Each structure stands twice: as structure tokens, then as C-alpha cells.
């Protein structure tokens, strides 16, 4: 079955939100209604068009399939996240269909653990795109306790409200991704006399909004002050996804498993074995790392992401719908230049990124370094085909230029 998506908001076609097809372009019902309101404004109550505020609820398999179009590998993490997202929004929109027996379903917030560049942020962004819900991305390292210089925890919700264009109801169904959550781990047992303003105190402040509560937030962000009008935002329907690299967690796991062996004649654990132990992380390990038990209890689903291999990086470069190779090919096509990469060139880029230990995030930096001179002179190569060879990546040689006809490049 072919799934089509709206060219404007990327919502998937469904019975509730059908698509109108144009010349390789599609627009959904909600976008048509939004365009109508922009062009003609709100009409009288009789003519006013109401848009269903409920998001399209996809099955876990459909969510995982869509994630697979953008995220290479990470099958286990994708599966866990797909189920968590499905259960979360099913809890919001379909729980009323069941006879009420005073059973309250808890939120399925998620903790993603994986090295830098493994796809944590990309997964959260893709989930928000799939469901057509507002997304706020916050960096935990900038958060401080209330009263200190830095951002208050409530500012995360202000970002979400801005992403929802000020629509409180829409914001209350959104997703918040808190990155670098491992950087707010509390101090070790050897505490200094200085206050831990960006550690345990921030974790305590996050508890309320992650669990679900009505939070007063300033309409324009910033600090709270007396006599200020607040916006009341209920966080019980907001899905929180926290992510972090948790550098040093492997050492804790190895100690627990008794893998630190002294003496001669013992082989050290291989990289694959270390990754396997990383996947077996338990709440107690995170407490030992520095997260407070109350916060871990509010993040019941823990998904670990593997380090990206060179082979996966080659796939990441060319296979996803928004892959870097497709982006650069389109960028060159605007100047009527055809761009292509030899297979060995892709492997050279992946090898270089692997040496830098930057994960998939480092692929773009390598491409920018490689293409900067070519793009500087790009308008002069209209009608050419440019072929990137491995030597262009490894030795900085010039690419192959082939003069084509002046036909428009698709």
C-alpha cells in the first residue's frame, strides 16, 4: 500500500484527513481549511469550519515504518519509541471509548540513551512530523534552578506554545525533547560547598511538568514576576522524550558485571560486547550515574541507540528521504549542475566521520569541507556533470567535470 503525505504539513493520508492531488503535490483537508481561513478570515458561526484537533493515530508498525524512511538502523529503539508514542496518544484520544472503571493510565515518557550522532534528536523530530504535532527541543545544560541566571524549566513549555502558534490546546498534545539530560546529573558523594544549580535542582523542577500538571507559564517567556498574566498549560497530554550520551555509563555497567579484571592474560571486552552491555542498562545504573530515582520513575521506557557503523553511515548518506546526498544533488540542480558520488567516495566520507567519532552528525561537516570550493564556483559550471571520486574526499583532488548539453537538469 502506497502512503501519501501532505506536501505542506507532511501529515499522512487517512479517512479523516484525505489528500487532494495536484501535479506531484498533495494537500490535506486541514491545510485547505487553514488556507481558507488565511485568505478569507473567520466567517459567521454557521459558515465557520472546524478542524478536528485530534491527531491521526497510526499503529506502531506504521510509525516504525515511517521512522525507517529517515532513521537508518536502530531497530530496537524505533520499536520501543513507536509503541510508546502509540500508547501515549491512544491514552489521550481513545481512553474515553472504554467504560470508566477509575483506572488512570500513566504517561509513557521515553529516555533515549546513545552516543552523539546516533539519531536521538532526529527520531523525536521525525515522530513530531509523522503526527503533525508541535515539537519543542530544549537543551538541559541551559536550565538552572529558579532564581539563578539561566533558563527556568517552564521556558521549555513556552517554546512548545510558540511551536503551536500560541494554540494552547494544540500545545497540550505536543512533544518535548530534552537533550543532554545526562549533563544535569547530580554531584557525586564528594560534594563541594557550591550549590548544584544546574544539576539535582533542575531534575527536581522537571518532575512536575514531566509527570503531568497545570503549569503557569509567561506568555512571552523569560522570568516570572508579580502582576503578570500567565497561560495555564496542562502537561498531562504532552509526551516528553529525554536524550543523552551518558558518557561513562559503560564503566558503571562493567563494574556491576565484574568485567574489570586485573592482571595479565585476560582479553579486554570487544566494542560489540560493550555496546551489548550498554543496551542492558537498568534504572539502578542511571541512579548510580546521577539521575534521581523520581525522575527515572517518570521515564519508564528506556531505549538505547547503537553507535553508528561505517556501513550504516554509507546508507545514511544516500538512502533516507532527506539524505545529505539528495540535498546536495538538489542544491546543485538549482544551478543546472548534475552531481553524483562514486560508491567508494561515500565509503571514504563514512570512514572519515568514523575516525572523528562524531557519528552521523559529522557527515555534513565533511561534505561542507569537501564541497566548499566546488560550490564557490558552481554557477560557472552550468550544464556540467560533477562526479565526486574517493580522491576528492581523502586527498583533496579536483572532482571530474563532464560537459553536458544545456538541457535543464531534473
mmCIF file with all atom_site columns, N, CA and C in Angstrom, residues 177-242:
data_model
loop_
_atom_site.group_PDB
_atom_site.id
_atom_site.type_symbol
_atom_site.label_atom_id
_atom_site.label_alt_id
_atom_site.label_comp_id
_atom_site.label_asym_id
_atom_site.label_entity_id
_atom_site.label_seq_id
_atom_site.pdbx_PDB_ins_code
_atom_site.Cartn_x
_atom_site.Cartn_y
_atom_site.Cartn_z
_atom_site.occupancy
_atom_site.B_iso_or_equiv
_atom_site.pdbx_formal_charge
_atom_site.auth_seq_id
_atom_site.auth_comp_id
_atom_site.auth_asym_id
_atom_site.auth_atom_id
_atom_site.pdbx_PDB_model_num
ATOM 1   N N  . UNK A 1 177 ? 11.294 17.454 23.518 1.00 0.00 ? 177 UNK A N  1
ATOM 2   C CA . UNK A 1 177 ? 12.531 16.673 23.529 1.00 0.00 ? 177 UNK A CA 1
ATOM 3   C C  . UNK A 1 177 ? 13.572 17.437 24.334 1.00 0.00 ? 177 UNK A C  1
ATOM 4   N N  . UNK A 1 178 ? 14.023 16.843 25.428 1.00 0.00 ? 178 UNK A N  1
ATOM 5   C CA . UNK A 1 178 ? 15.037 17.454 26.292 1.00 0.00 ? 178 UNK A CA 1
ATOM 6   C C  . UNK A 1 178 ? 16.356 16.732 26.056 1.00 0.00 ? 178 UNK A C  1
ATOM 7   N N  . UNK A 1 179 ? 17.270 17.431 25.393 1.00 0.00 ? 179 UNK A N  1
ATOM 8   C CA . UNK A 1 179 ? 18.562 16.828 25.046 1.00 0.00 ? 179 UNK A CA 1
ATOM 9   C C  . UNK A 1 179 ? 19.575 17.061 26.162 1.00 0.00 ? 179 UNK A C  1
ATOM 10  N N  . UNK A 1 180 ? 20.648 16.288 26.128 1.00 0.00 ? 180 UNK A N  1
ATOM 11  C CA . UNK A 1 180 ? 21.747 16.406 27.095 1.00 0.00 ? 180 UNK A CA 1
ATOM 12  C C  . UNK A 1 180 ? 21.256 16.261 28.541 1.00 0.00 ? 180 UNK A C  1
ATOM 13  N N  . UNK A 1 181 ? 20.277 15.381 28.756 1.00 0.00 ? 181 UNK A N  1
ATOM 14  C CA . UNK A 1 181 ? 19.729 15.230 30.103 1.00 0.00 ? 181 UNK A CA 1
ATOM 15  C C  . UNK A 1 181 ? 20.752 14.626 31.050 1.00 0.00 ? 181 UNK A C  1
ATOM 16  N N  . UNK A 1 182 ? 21.761 13.944 30.501 1.00 0.00 ? 182 UNK A N  1
ATOM 17  C CA . UNK A 1 182 ? 22.808 13.370 31.356 1.00 0.00 ? 182 UNK A CA 1
ATOM 18  C C  . UNK A 1 182 ? 23.696 14.446 31.979 1.00 0.00 ? 182 UNK A C  1
ATOM 19  N N  . UNK A 1 183 ? 23.685 15.652 31.391 1.00 0.00 ? 183 UNK A N  1
ATOM 20  C CA . UNK A 1 183 ? 24.540 16.733 31.911 1.00 0.00 ? 183 UNK A CA 1
ATOM 21  C C  . UNK A 1 183 ? 23.976 17.371 33.172 1.00 0.00 ? 183 UNK A C  1
ATOM 22  N N  . UNK A 1 184 ? 22.753 17.013 33.562 1.00 0.00 ? 184 UNK A N  1
ATOM 23  C CA . UNK A 1 184 ? 22.176 17.557 34.795 1.00 0.00 ? 184 UNK A CA 1
ATOM 24  C C  . UNK A 1 184 ? 22.192 16.500 35.901 1.00 0.00 ? 184 UNK A C  1
ATOM 25  N N  . UNK A 1 185 ? 23.082 15.522 35.761 1.00 0.00 ? 185 UNK A N  1
ATOM 26  C CA . UNK A 1 185 ? 23.214 14.527 36.832 1.00 0.00 ? 185 UNK A CA 1
ATOM 27  C C  . UNK A 1 185 ? 23.739 15.220 38.075 1.00 0.00 ? 185 UNK A C  1
ATOM 28  N N  . UNK A 1 186 ? 23.288 14.753 39.229 1.00 0.00 ? 186 UNK A N  1
ATOM 29  C CA . UNK A 1 186 ? 23.679 15.418 40.467 1.00 0.00 ? 186 UNK A CA 1
ATOM 30  C C  . UNK A 1 186 ? 25.137 15.135 40.792 1.00 0.00 ? 186 UNK A C  1
ATOM 31  N N  . UNK A 1 187 ? 25.666 15.946 41.686 1.00 0.00 ? 187 UNK A N  1
ATOM 32  C CA . UNK A 1 187 ? 27.073 15.811 42.049 1.00 0.00 ? 187 UNK A CA 1
ATOM 33  C C  . UNK A 1 187 ? 27.352 14.454 42.697 1.00 0.00 ? 187 UNK A C  1
ATOM 34  N N  . UNK A 1 188 ? 28.600 14.090 42.721 1.00 0.00 ? 188 UNK A N  1
ATOM 35  C CA . UNK A 1 188 ? 28.995 12.846 43.378 1.00 0.00 ? 188 UNK A CA 1
ATOM 36  C C  . UNK A 1 188 ? 28.870 12.995 44.889 1.00 0.00 ? 188 UNK A C  1
ATOM 37  N N  . UNK A 1 189 ? 29.205 11.957 45.592 1.00 0.00 ? 189 UNK A N  1
ATOM 38  C CA . UNK A 1 189 ? 29.086 11.984 47.045 1.00 0.00 ? 189 UNK A CA 1
ATOM 39  C C  . UNK A 1 189 ? 30.038 13.007 47.667 1.00 0.00 ? 189 UNK A C  1
ATOM 40  N N  . UNK A 1 190 ? 31.153 13.312 46.984 1.00 0.00 ? 190 UNK A N  1
ATOM 41  C CA . UNK A 1 190 ? 32.100 14.308 47.484 1.00 0.00 ? 190 UNK A CA 1
ATOM 42  C C  . UNK A 1 190 ? 31.634 15.698 47.073 1.00 0.00 ? 190 UNK A C  1
ATOM 43  N N  . UNK A 1 191 ? 30.630 16.187 47.757 1.00 0.00 ? 191 UNK A N  1
ATOM 44  C CA . UNK A 1 191 ? 30.033 17.465 47.386 1.00 0.00 ? 191 UNK A CA 1
ATOM 45  C C  . UNK A 1 191 ? 30.925 18.623 47.798 1.00 0.00 ? 191 UNK A C  1
ATOM 46  N N  . UNK A 1 192 ? 30.919 19.656 46.952 1.00 0.00 ? 192 UNK A N  1
ATOM 47  C CA . UNK A 1 192 ? 31.638 20.872 47.307 1.00 0.00 ? 192 UNK A CA 1
ATOM 48  C C  . UNK A 1 192 ? 30.673 21.802 48.024 1.00 0.00 ? 192 UNK A C  1
ATOM 49  N N  . UNK A 1 193 ? 31.178 22.965 48.453 1.00 0.00 ? 193 UNK A N  1
ATOM 50  C CA . UNK A 1 193 ? 30.328 23.894 49.191 1.00 0.00 ? 193 UNK A CA 1
ATOM 51  C C  . UNK A 1 193 ? 29.468 24.722 48.246 1.00 0.00 ? 193 UNK A C  1
ATOM 52  N N  . UNK A 1 194 ? 29.747 24.672 46.946 1.00 0.00 ? 194 UNK A N  1
ATOM 53  C CA . UNK A 1 194 ? 28.949 25.446 45.989 1.00 0.00 ? 194 UNK A CA 1
ATOM 54  C C  . UNK A 1 194 ? 27.640 24.725 45.713 1.00 0.00 ? 194 UNK A C  1
ATOM 55  N N  . UNK A 1 195 ? 26.630 25.506 45.342 1.00 0.00 ? 195 UNK A N  1
ATOM 56  C CA . UNK A 1 195 ? 25.301 24.936 45.109 1.00 0.00 ? 195 UNK A CA 1
ATOM 57  C C  . UNK A 1 195 ? 25.216 24.340 43.703 1.00 0.00 ? 195 UNK A C  1
ATOM 58  N N  . UNK A 1 196 ? 24.560 23.204 43.603 1.00 0.00 ? 196 UNK A N  1
ATOM 59  C CA . UNK A 1 196 ? 24.424 22.487 42.333 1.00 0.00 ? 196 UNK A CA 1
ATOM 60  C C  . UNK A 1 196 ? 23.206 23.032 41.588 1.00 0.00 ? 196 UNK A C  1
ATOM 61  N N  . UNK A 1 197 ? 23.334 24.259 41.028 1.00 0.00 ? 197 UNK A N  1
ATOM 62  C CA . UNK A 1 197 ? 22.164 24.953 40.472 1.00 0.00 ? 197 UNK A CA 1
ATOM 63  C C  . UNK A 1 197 ? 21.701 24.396 39.133 1.00 0.00 ? 197 UNK A C  1
ATOM 64  N N  . UNK A 1 198 ? 22.538 23.623 38.465 1.00 0.00 ? 198 UNK A N  1
ATOM 65  C CA . UNK A 1 198 ? 22.118 23.072 37.173 1.00 0.00 ? 198 UNK A CA 1
ATOM 66  C C  . UNK A 1 198 ? 22.138 21.548 37.199 1.00 0.00 ? 198 UNK A C  1
ATOM 67  N N  . UNK A 1 199 ? 22.074 20.959 38.371 1.00 0.00 ? 199 UNK A N  1
ATOM 68  C CA . UNK A 1 199 ? 22.110 19.501 38.492 1.00 0.00 ? 199 UNK A CA 1
ATOM 69  C C  . UNK A 1 199 ? 20.835 18.958 39.095 1.00 0.00 ? 199 UNK A C  1
ATOM 70  N N  . UNK A 1 200 ? 20.925 18.509 40.351 1.00 0.00 ? 200 UNK A N  1
ATOM 71  C CA . UNK A 1 200 ? 19.777 17.871 41.006 1.00 0.00 ? 200 UNK A CA 1
ATOM 72  C C  . UNK A 1 200 ? 18.583 18.814 41.102 1.00 0.00 ? 200 UNK A C  1
ATOM 73  N N  . UNK A 1 201 ? 18.841 20.111 41.324 1.00 0.00 ? 201 UNK A N  1
ATOM 74  C CA . UNK A 1 201 ? 17.731 21.065 41.426 1.00 0.00 ? 201 UNK A CA 1
ATOM 75  C C  . UNK A 1 201 ? 16.902 21.128 40.156 1.00 0.00 ? 201 UNK A C  1
ATOM 76  N N  . UNK A 1 202 ? 17.554 21.044 39.000 1.00 0.00 ? 202 UNK A N  1
ATOM 77  C CA . UNK A 1 202 ? 16.825 21.050 37.724 1.00 0.00 ? 202 UNK A CA 1
ATOM 78  C C  . UNK A 1 202 ? 16.024 19.758 37.567 1.00 0.00 ? 202 UNK A C  1
ATOM 79  N N  . UNK A 1 203 ? 16.610 18.645 37.977 1.00 0.00 ? 203 UNK A N  1
ATOM 80  C CA . UNK A 1 203 ? 15.872 17.379 37.918 1.00 0.00 ? 203 UNK A CA 1
ATOM 81  C C  . UNK A 1 203 ? 14.591 17.456 38.760 1.00 0.00 ? 203 UNK A C  1
ATOM 82  N N  . UNK A 1 204 ? 14.704 18.045 39.950 1.00 0.00 ? 204 UNK A N  1
ATOM 83  C CA . UNK A 1 204 ? 13.524 18.192 40.812 1.00 0.00 ? 204 UNK A CA 1
ATOM 84  C C  . UNK A 1 204 ? 12.473 19.071 40.144 1.00 0.00 ? 204 UNK A C  1
ATOM 85  N N  . UNK A 1 205 ? 12.926 20.143 39.472 1.00 0.00 ? 205 UNK A N  1
ATOM 86  C CA . UNK A 1 205 ? 11.987 21.047 38.821 1.00 0.00 ? 205 UNK A CA 1
ATOM 87  C C  . UNK A 1 205 ? 11.298 20.386 37.624 1.00 0.00 ? 205 UNK A C  1
ATOM 88  N N  . UNK A 1 206 ? 11.988 19.444 36.985 1.00 0.00 ? 206 UNK A N  1
ATOM 89  C CA . UNK A 1 206 ? 11.406 18.762 35.823 1.00 0.00 ? 206 UNK A CA 1
ATOM 90  C C  . UNK A 1 206 ? 10.318 17.767 36.206 1.00 0.00 ? 206 UNK A C  1
ATOM 91  N N  . UNK A 1 207 ? 10.355 17.288 37.451 1.00 0.00 ? 207 UNK A N  1
ATOM 92  C CA . UNK A 1 207 ? 9.423  16.234 37.865 1.00 0.00 ? 207 UNK A CA 1
ATOM 93  C C  . UNK A 1 207 ? 7.977  16.616 37.613 1.00 0.00 ? 207 UNK A C  1
ATOM 94  N N  . UNK A 1 208 ? 7.611  17.836 38.013 1.00 0.00 ? 208 UNK A N  1
ATOM 95  C CA . UNK A 1 208 ? 6.214  18.260 37.941 1.00 0.00 ? 208 UNK A CA 1
ATOM 96  C C  . UNK A 1 208 ? 5.713  18.288 36.506 1.00 0.00 ? 208 UNK A C  1
ATOM 97  N N  . UNK A 1 209 ? 6.495  18.891 35.606 1.00 0.00 ? 209 UNK A N  1
ATOM 98  C CA . UNK A 1 209 ? 5.992  19.052 34.235 1.00 0.00 ? 209 UNK A CA 1
ATOM 99  C C  . UNK A 1 209 ? 6.015  17.735 33.472 1.00 0.00 ? 209 UNK A C  1
ATOM 100 N N  . UNK A 1 210 ? 6.975  16.851 33.787 1.00 0.00 ? 210 UNK A N  1
ATOM 101 C CA . UNK A 1 210 ? 7.039  15.576 33.071 1.00 0.00 ? 210 UNK A CA 1
ATOM 102 C C  . UNK A 1 210 ? 5.906  14.655 33.494 1.00 0.00 ? 210 UNK A C  1
ATOM 103 N N  . UNK A 1 211 ? 5.591  14.634 34.789 1.00 0.00 ? 211 UNK A N  1
ATOM 104 C CA . UNK A 1 211 ? 4.532  13.742 35.268 1.00 0.00 ? 211 UNK A CA 1
ATOM 105 C C  . UNK A 1 211 ? 3.161  14.179 34.777 1.00 0.00 ? 211 UNK A C  1
ATOM 106 N N  . UNK A 1 212 ? 2.925  15.472 34.752 1.00 0.00 ? 212 UNK A N  1
ATOM 107 C CA . UNK A 1 212 ? 1.627  15.987 34.319 1.00 0.00 ? 212 UNK A CA 1
ATOM 108 C C  . UNK A 1 212 ? 1.020  16.899 35.363 1.00 0.00 ? 212 UNK A C  1
ATOM 109 N N  . UNK A 1 213 ? 0.948  18.180 35.048 1.00 0.00 ? 213 UNK A N  1
ATOM 110 C CA . UNK A 1 213 ? 0.383  19.160 35.969 1.00 0.00 ? 213 UNK A CA 1
ATOM 111 C C  . UNK A 1 213 ? -0.004 20.395 35.170 1.00 0.00 ? 213 UNK A C  1
ATOM 112 N N  . UNK A 1 214 ? -0.832 21.241 35.766 1.00 0.00 ? 214 UNK A N  1
ATOM 113 C CA . UNK A 1 214 ? -1.179 22.516 35.147 1.00 0.00 ? 214 UNK A CA 1
ATOM 114 C C  . UNK A 1 214 ? -0.103 23.518 35.559 1.00 0.00 ? 214 UNK A C  1
ATOM 115 N N  . UNK A 1 215 ? 0.630  24.001 34.568 1.00 0.00 ? 215 UNK A N  1
ATOM 116 C CA . UNK A 1 215 ? 1.782  24.868 34.821 1.00 0.00 ? 215 UNK A CA 1
ATOM 117 C C  . UNK A 1 215 ? 1.473  26.280 34.336 1.00 0.00 ? 215 UNK A C  1
ATOM 118 N N  . UNK A 1 216 ? 1.835  27.267 35.144 1.00 0.00 ? 216 UNK A N  1
ATOM 119 C CA . UNK A 1 216 ? 1.682  28.665 34.750 1.00 0.00 ? 216 UNK A CA 1
ATOM 120 C C  . UNK A 1 216 ? 2.955  29.106 34.034 1.00 0.00 ? 216 UNK A C  1
ATOM 121 N N  . UNK A 1 217 ? 2.811  29.541 32.783 1.00 0.00 ? 217 UNK A N  1
ATOM 122 C CA . UNK A 1 217 ? 3.984  29.962 32.021 1.00 0.00 ? 217 UNK A CA 1
ATOM 123 C C  . UNK A 1 217 ? 3.792  31.395 31.538 1.00 0.00 ? 217 UNK A C  1
ATOM 124 N N  . UNK A 1 218 ? 4.863  32.184 31.513 1.00 0.00 ? 218 UNK A N  1
ATOM 125 C CA . UNK A 1 218 ? 4.768  33.545 30.982 1.00 0.00 ? 218 UNK A CA 1
ATOM 126 C C  . UNK A 1 218 ? 4.446  33.506 29.488 1.00 0.00 ? 218 UNK A C  1
ATOM 127 N N  . UNK A 1 219 ? 3.564  34.351 28.998 1.00 0.00 ? 219 UNK A N  1
ATOM 128 C CA . UNK A 1 219 ? 3.158  34.276 27.591 1.00 0.00 ? 219 UNK A CA 1
ATOM 129 C C  . UNK A 1 219 ? 4.293  34.523 26.614 1.00 0.00 ? 219 UNK A C  1
ATOM 130 N N  . UNK A 1 220 ? 5.309  35.304 27.024 1.00 0.00 ? 220 UNK A N  1
ATOM 131 C CA . UNK A 1 220 ? 6.425  35.610 26.131 1.00 0.00 ? 220 UNK A CA 1
ATOM 132 C C  . UNK A 1 220 ? 7.749  35.039 26.639 1.00 0.00 ? 220 UNK A C  1
ATOM 133 N N  . UNK A 1 221 ? 7.681  34.118 27.570 1.00 0.00 ? 221 UNK A N  1
ATOM 134 C CA . UNK A 1 221 ? 8.897  33.531 28.116 1.00 0.00 ? 221 UNK A CA 1
ATOM 135 C C  . UNK A 1 221 ? 9.554  34.465 29.114 1.00 0.00 ? 221 UNK A C  1
ATOM 136 N N  . UNK A 1 222 ? 10.776 34.145 29.482 1.00 0.00 ? 222 UNK A N  1
ATOM 137 C CA . UNK A 1 222 ? 11.504 34.974 30.435 1.00 0.00 ? 222 UNK A CA 1
ATOM 138 C C  . UNK A 1 222 ? 11.109 34.658 31.864 1.00 0.00 ? 222 UNK A C  1
ATOM 139 N N  . UNK A 1 223 ? 11.523 35.533 32.775 1.00 0.00 ? 223 UNK A N  1
ATOM 140 C CA . UNK A 1 223 ? 11.284 35.320 34.197 1.00 0.00 ? 223 UNK A CA 1
ATOM 141 C C  . UNK A 1 223 ? 9.853  35.656 34.581 1.00 0.00 ? 223 UNK A C  1
ATOM 142 N N  . UNK A 1 224 ? 9.379  34.958 35.610 1.00 0.00 ? 224 UNK A N  1
ATOM 143 C CA . UNK A 1 224 ? 8.071  35.289 36.180 1.00 0.00 ? 224 UNK A CA 1
ATOM 144 C C  . UNK A 1 224 ? 8.216  36.492 37.108 1.00 0.00 ? 224 UNK A C  1
ATOM 145 N N  . UNK A 1 225 ? 7.185  37.335 37.142 1.00 0.00 ? 225 UNK A N  1
ATOM 146 C CA . UNK A 1 225 ? 7.197  38.460 38.066 1.00 0.00 ? 225 UNK A CA 1
ATOM 147 C C  . UNK A 1 225 ? 5.774  38.745 38.515 1.00 0.00 ? 225 UNK A C  1
ATOM 148 N N  . UNK A 1 226 ? 5.600  39.416 39.636 1.00 0.00 ? 226 UNK A N  1
ATOM 149 C CA . UNK A 1 226 ? 4.250  39.670 40.164 1.00 0.00 ? 226 UNK A CA 1
ATOM 150 C C  . UNK A 1 226 ? 3.394  40.460 39.175 1.00 0.00 ? 226 UNK A C  1
ATOM 151 N N  . UNK A 1 227 ? 2.081  40.305 39.319 1.00 0.00 ? 227 UNK A N  1
ATOM 152 C CA . UNK A 1 227 ? 1.092  41.012 38.497 1.00 0.00 ? 227 UNK A CA 1
ATOM 153 C C  . UNK A 1 227 ? 1.216  40.678 37.011 1.00 0.00 ? 227 UNK A C  1
ATOM 154 N N  . UNK A 1 228 ? 1.751  39.521 36.711 1.00 0.00 ? 228 UNK A N  1
ATOM 155 C CA . UNK A 1 228 ? 1.898  39.100 35.322 1.00 0.00 ? 228 UNK A CA 1
ATOM 156 C C  . UNK A 1 228 ? 0.791  38.119 34.963 1.00 0.00 ? 228 UNK A C  1
ATOM 157 N N  . UNK A 1 229 ? 0.264  38.247 33.768 1.00 0.00 ? 229 UNK A N  1
ATOM 158 C CA . UNK A 1 229 ? -0.744 37.302 33.295 1.00 0.00 ? 229 UNK A CA 1
ATOM 159 C C  . UNK A 1 229 ? -0.050 36.030 32.825 1.00 0.00 ? 229 UNK A C  1
ATOM 160 N N  . UNK A 1 230 ? -0.531 34.885 33.311 1.00 0.00 ? 230 UNK A N  1
ATOM 161 C CA . UNK A 1 230 ? 0.073  33.605 32.944 1.00 0.00 ? 230 UNK A CA 1
ATOM 162 C C  . UNK A 1 230 ? -0.861 32.810 32.055 1.00 0.00 ? 230 UNK A C  1
ATOM 163 N N  . UNK A 1 231 ? -0.264 31.941 31.266 1.00 0.00 ? 231 UNK A N  1
ATOM 164 C CA . UNK A 1 231 ? -1.030 30.982 30.471 1.00 0.00 ? 231 UNK A CA 1
ATOM 165 C C  . UNK A 1 231 ? -0.984 29.649 31.202 1.00 0.00 ? 231 UNK A C  1
ATOM 166 N N  . UNK A 1 232 ? -2.140 29.009 31.356 1.00 0.00 ? 232 UNK A N  1
ATOM 167 C CA . UNK A 1 232 ? -2.231 27.730 32.068 1.00 0.00 ? 232 UNK A CA 1
ATOM 168 C C  . UNK A 1 232 ? -2.109 26.592 31.053 1.00 0.00 ? 232 UNK A C  1
ATOM 169 N N  . UNK A 1 233 ? -1.066 25.777 31.199 1.00 0.00 ? 233 UNK A N  1
ATOM 170 C CA . UNK A 1 233 ? -0.814 24.687 30.264 1.00 0.00 ? 233 UNK A CA 1
ATOM 171 C C  . UNK A 1 233 ? -0.792 23.364 31.016 1.00 0.00 ? 233 UNK A C  1
ATOM 172 N N  . UNK A 1 234 ? -1.671 22.441 30.596 1.00 0.00 ? 234 UNK A N  1
ATOM 173 C CA . UNK A 1 234 ? -1.742 21.117 31.210 1.00 0.00 ? 234 UNK A CA 1
ATOM 174 C C  . UNK A 1 234 ? -0.769 20.187 30.498 1.00 0.00 ? 234 UNK A C  1
ATOM 175 N N  . UNK A 1 235 ? 0.210  19.659 31.228 1.00 0.00 ? 235 UNK A N  1
ATOM 176 C CA . UNK A 1 235 ? 1.250  18.829 30.612 1.00 0.00 ? 235 UNK A CA 1
ATOM 177 C C  . UNK A 1 235 ? 0.928  17.336 30.620 1.00 0.00 ? 235 UNK A C  1
ATOM 178 N N  . UNK A 1 236 ? -0.264 16.971 31.074 1.00 0.00 ? 236 UNK A N  1
ATOM 179 C CA . UNK A 1 236 ? -0.598 15.537 31.167 1.00 0.00 ? 236 UNK A CA 1
ATOM 180 C C  . UNK A 1 236 ? -0.713 14.884 29.792 1.00 0.00 ? 236 UNK A C  1
ATOM 181 N N  . UNK A 1 237 ? -0.939 15.689 28.734 1.00 0.00 ? 237 UNK A N  1
ATOM 182 C CA . UNK A 1 237 ? -1.040 15.127 27.387 1.00 0.00 ? 237 UNK A CA 1
ATOM 183 C C  . UNK A 1 237 ? 0.201  15.360 26.549 1.00 0.00 ? 237 UNK A C  1
ATOM 184 N N  . UNK A 1 238 ? 1.243  15.927 27.137 1.00 0.00 ? 238 UNK A N  1
ATOM 185 C CA . UNK A 1 238 ? 2.483  16.200 26.415 1.00 0.00 ? 238 UNK A CA 1
ATOM 186 C C  . UNK A 1 238 ? 3.433  15.019 26.583 1.00 0.00 ? 238 UNK A C  1
ATOM 187 N N  . UNK A 1 239 ? 3.973  14.533 25.481 1.00 0.00 ? 239 UNK A N  1
ATOM 188 C CA . UNK A 1 239 ? 4.926  13.426 25.521 1.00 0.00 ? 239 UNK A CA 1
ATOM 189 C C  . UNK A 1 239 ? 6.338  13.995 25.687 1.00 0.00 ? 239 UNK A C  1
ATOM 190 N N  . UNK A 1 240 ? 7.029  13.550 26.724 1.00 0.00 ? 240 UNK A N  1
ATOM 191 C CA . UNK A 1 240 ? 8.393  14.000 26.981 1.00 0.00 ? 240 UNK A CA 1
ATOM 192 C C  . UNK A 1 240 ? 9.373  12.903 26.565 1.00 0.00 ? 240 UNK A C  1
ATOM 193 N N  . UNK A 1 241 ? 10.321 13.295 25.711 1.00 0.00 ? 241 UNK A N  1
ATOM 194 C CA . UNK A 1 241 ? 11.387 12.387 25.288 1.00 0.00 ? 241 UNK A CA 1
ATOM 195 C C  . UNK A 1 241 ? 12.701 13.015 25.730 1.00 0.00 ? 241 UNK A C  1
ATOM 196 N N  . UNK A 1 242 ? 13.426 12.330 26.583 1.00 0.00 ? 242 UNK A N  1
ATOM 197 C CA . UNK A 1 242 ? 14.719 12.826 27.064 1.00 0.00 ? 242 UNK A CA 1
ATOM 198 C C  . UNK A 1 242 ? 15.832 12.023 26.399 1.00 0.00 ? 242 UNK A C  1
#
